Structures are given as structure tokens and as C-alpha cells.
XYZ file of C-alpha atoms in Angstrom:
198
model
C 1.538 -24.215 -21.241
C 2.452 -22.081 -18.297
C 5.944 -22.199 -16.810
C 6.585 -23.159 -13.090
C 6.621 -19.677 -12.069
C 3.887 -18.024 -14.097
C 0.709 -17.512 -12.770
C -2.182 -19.324 -14.976
C -3.730 -17.185 -17.688
C -7.199 -18.303 -16.713
C -7.983 -17.998 -13.244
C -10.507 -20.841 -11.649
C -11.521 -18.301 -9.238
C -14.091 -15.428 -9.575
C -12.667 -12.206 -8.402
C -15.162 -12.256 -5.628
C -13.896 -15.643 -4.304
C -10.273 -14.596 -4.837
C -10.783 -11.530 -2.580
C -12.369 -13.723 0.050
C -9.478 -15.912 0.239
C -6.937 -13.037 0.240
C -8.947 -11.322 2.951
C -8.904 -14.630 5.051
C -5.185 -14.902 4.396
C -4.508 -11.510 5.615
C -6.545 -12.053 8.752
C -4.593 -15.111 9.739
C -1.306 -13.433 8.895
C -1.924 -10.791 11.307
C -2.684 -13.420 13.863
C 0.141 -15.805 13.387
C 2.711 -13.837 11.264
C 4.293 -15.174 8.148
C 6.366 -18.034 9.522
C 3.383 -19.461 11.499
C 1.179 -19.282 8.445
C 0.304 -22.805 7.159
C -1.500 -23.505 3.851
C -3.950 -25.913 5.425
C -5.175 -23.225 8.031
C -5.582 -20.858 5.220
C -7.742 -23.304 3.247
C -9.762 -24.263 6.203
C -10.450 -20.683 7.084
C -11.179 -19.688 3.423
C -13.251 -22.769 2.747
C -11.052 -23.981 -0.128
C -8.644 -26.573 -0.963
C -4.827 -26.195 -0.620
C -4.630 -27.176 -4.083
C -6.660 -24.253 -5.020
C -4.302 -22.063 -3.385
C -1.084 -23.560 -4.829
C -2.765 -23.541 -8.471
C -3.627 -19.755 -8.013
C -0.617 -18.382 -6.212
C 2.048 -20.998 -6.346
C 2.445 -21.183 -2.700
C 2.909 -19.030 0.572
C 5.038 -16.151 -0.557
C 2.870 -15.517 -3.788
C -0.371 -15.880 -1.644
C 0.950 -13.543 1.023
C 1.939 -10.874 -1.423
C -1.213 -10.854 -3.294
C -3.058 -10.490 0.052
C -0.967 -7.375 0.949
C -1.440 -5.877 -2.555
C -5.134 -6.594 -2.379
C -5.469 -4.881 0.924
C -3.659 -1.680 0.503
C -1.853 0.420 -2.170
C 1.051 -1.776 -1.976
C 0.445 -2.309 -5.865
C 2.235 0.066 -8.109
C 1.745 3.535 -6.827
C -0.012 5.849 -9.236
C 2.151 7.536 -11.824
C 1.373 11.458 -11.324
C 3.314 13.649 -13.954
C 3.226 17.151 -12.279
C 5.470 18.700 -14.700
C 8.462 18.951 -12.538
C 11.008 16.598 -10.782
C 10.167 17.954 -7.500
C 6.491 17.884 -7.928
C 6.719 14.093 -8.994
C 8.896 13.169 -6.194
C 6.633 14.557 -3.616
C 3.535 12.982 -5.327
C 4.973 9.451 -5.065
C 6.364 10.243 -1.484
C 2.827 11.268 -0.346
C 1.432 7.803 -1.591
C 4.174 6.131 0.532
C 3.107 7.916 3.290
C -0.361 6.956 2.857
C 0.288 3.241 3.257
C 3.336 3.403 5.537
C 1.618 3.195 9.055
C -1.075 0.829 8.167
C 1.309 -1.668 6.368
C 4.712 -1.245 8.026
C 4.131 -3.870 10.795
C 3.454 -6.570 8.402
C 6.166 -5.448 5.952
C 9.010 -5.346 8.749
C 7.864 -8.765 9.852
C 8.048 -10.003 5.999
C 11.261 -8.365 5.554
C 12.709 -10.380 8.726
C 11.168 -13.702 7.586
C 12.732 -13.003 4.178
C 16.047 -13.214 5.526
C 15.516 -16.864 6.135
C 13.314 -17.552 3.436
C 14.791 -17.121 -0.158
C 11.459 -17.699 -1.919
C 9.768 -14.956 0.055
C 12.642 -12.552 -0.503
C 12.431 -13.150 -4.301
C 8.686 -12.708 -4.436
C 9.161 -9.618 -2.344
C 11.720 -8.038 -4.845
C 9.462 -8.932 -7.929
C 6.131 -7.780 -6.366
C 6.761 -4.981 -4.087
C 10.312 -3.565 -4.610
C 10.338 -3.203 -8.173
C 7.035 -1.905 -8.649
C 7.141 0.507 -5.842
C 10.273 2.081 -7.523
C 9.019 2.115 -10.995
C 7.254 5.867 -10.491
C 10.622 7.029 -8.931
C 12.294 5.834 -12.441
C 9.722 7.378 -14.548
C 9.800 10.716 -12.689
C 13.496 10.614 -13.192
C 13.139 9.658 -16.908
C 10.710 12.713 -17.535
C 13.014 14.998 -15.621
C 15.979 13.778 -18.060
C 13.636 14.341 -20.964
C 13.016 17.741 -19.924
C 16.599 18.492 -19.251
C 16.007 19.297 -15.536
C 18.654 16.633 -14.551
C 21.416 14.240 -16.033
C 21.789 11.196 -13.896
C 23.854 7.894 -14.287
C 22.838 4.340 -13.286
C 24.408 4.424 -9.766
C 22.478 7.474 -8.919
C 19.341 5.898 -9.839
C 20.148 2.741 -7.849
C 21.098 4.544 -4.534
C 18.216 6.784 -4.968
C 15.792 3.828 -5.403
C 17.059 2.136 -2.299
C 16.900 5.170 -0.103
C 13.465 5.931 -1.627
C 12.036 2.430 -0.368
C 13.597 2.436 2.938
C 12.543 5.901 4.254
C 9.301 4.772 6.125
C 11.186 1.946 8.007
C 14.138 4.088 8.841
C 12.295 6.730 10.359
C 10.284 4.407 12.275
C 13.457 2.579 13.644
C 15.098 5.846 14.411
C 12.426 7.897 15.930
C 9.355 5.578 16.616
C 7.284 7.370 14.112
C 6.318 7.151 10.548
C 6.857 9.947 8.242
C 4.405 12.570 7.490
C 3.871 14.841 4.521
C 6.188 17.483 5.997
C 8.939 15.011 6.702
C 8.565 13.511 3.214
C 8.800 17.029 1.350
C 11.732 17.718 3.303
C 13.410 14.534 2.499
C 12.597 15.381 -1.277
C 13.997 19.044 -1.099
C 17.082 18.221 1.002
C 18.034 14.922 -0.149
C 16.563 13.606 -3.503
C 16.344 16.853 -5.700
C 20.092 18.029 -4.644
C 21.287 14.523 -5.369
C 19.598 14.084 -8.847
C 20.334 17.607 -9.825
C 24.077 17.310 -9.066
C 25.952 17.277 -12.306
């Protein structure tokens, strides 16, 4: 038997039907925002029951995260092993840059809403924050195994936080999203020196 927070093992929706519901959710989310998004409205637009939505995604936070991840590269970024710490970090940063501009408006709105909605905040941590940081952790692990670097848990923690905040911070400070040149500069002047410091 599935626990209350566990997604059912056997979906009652076909992949095509699930994609339709998520697409309608995203469209409505862009129109009314997270706080204005109501499950009956999603069900009406997607031509399904609210029970279907709750059975599949356990409520609004799970539904919205699934819609975002189905629409973009917000699912865990590809893990690219280039053979060097710098190369791995640049590869991951390029993926962040690829989705930053198209998704940042929605993500910023969700981050704001999560300050008042703990269920949303927890879902964002589980489905976006941790997976997004995993390629960084694996890049560090490979560099440690190659003896390029030696890092402790505190360095990992701070790098993870900074890594995830770069697109939003750049937009807030300068009104633009980071391009490849900016991200490579960030890797070369901040991440690599910090991680290489013994």
C-alpha cells in the first residue's frame, strides 16, 4: 500500500493524458499565478475530475512541480563527465543558463508563494532544489576521486546554494539573465578557486 506522500506505483493515466493535464495546468498557472490556481479550474480546463488530480499528484504543489518539469529542463540536469572539475561545472552551468530565462518568472513567483505555503516549499526542495544540485555533487565527487580537490561538507553546502541562486541573483541585480560568458566567469573566478582551496 502506498504511503500518503508516495506517488501511486501504477498510474491510471496514460502518458498522453498526463501530458495534456500538465500542459493545461501550466497554461492556467501562467494566467493566474500559483496562489490563484484552483484545482476545480484545472480539472475543468483539462476535462478531468479533481479526484484524478489528487490521486495522481496529491494536490497543487505536486501538480505544479510536475507541470514545470514536464515543460522544461527543470528535471535533473544531465550529468556530463568532461574529465575535469572546470569542464563539469561549465557543462552544468550551461544547462542552467538554457532554462533560466524561460522559467525564471514562474520560479520566482513560486519561490515567493512558498514563503507562505510550507507544502509548496517542501515540494520545491524535494523536486527542484535537490535534483538540480545533484550534478554539482557528482562533479565534486569525481574531482575528489581524481585528487583534483579535497573539500568538506560546509564547502559543498555553500557552493550548492550559490549554484542554485545565480540566475535569480543576476536578474535581480542587473535585470538580465546569465549568458554563457557570465557563467564561465563564475566558474573560473568563484567555484573552481573555492573548491580547489585546501
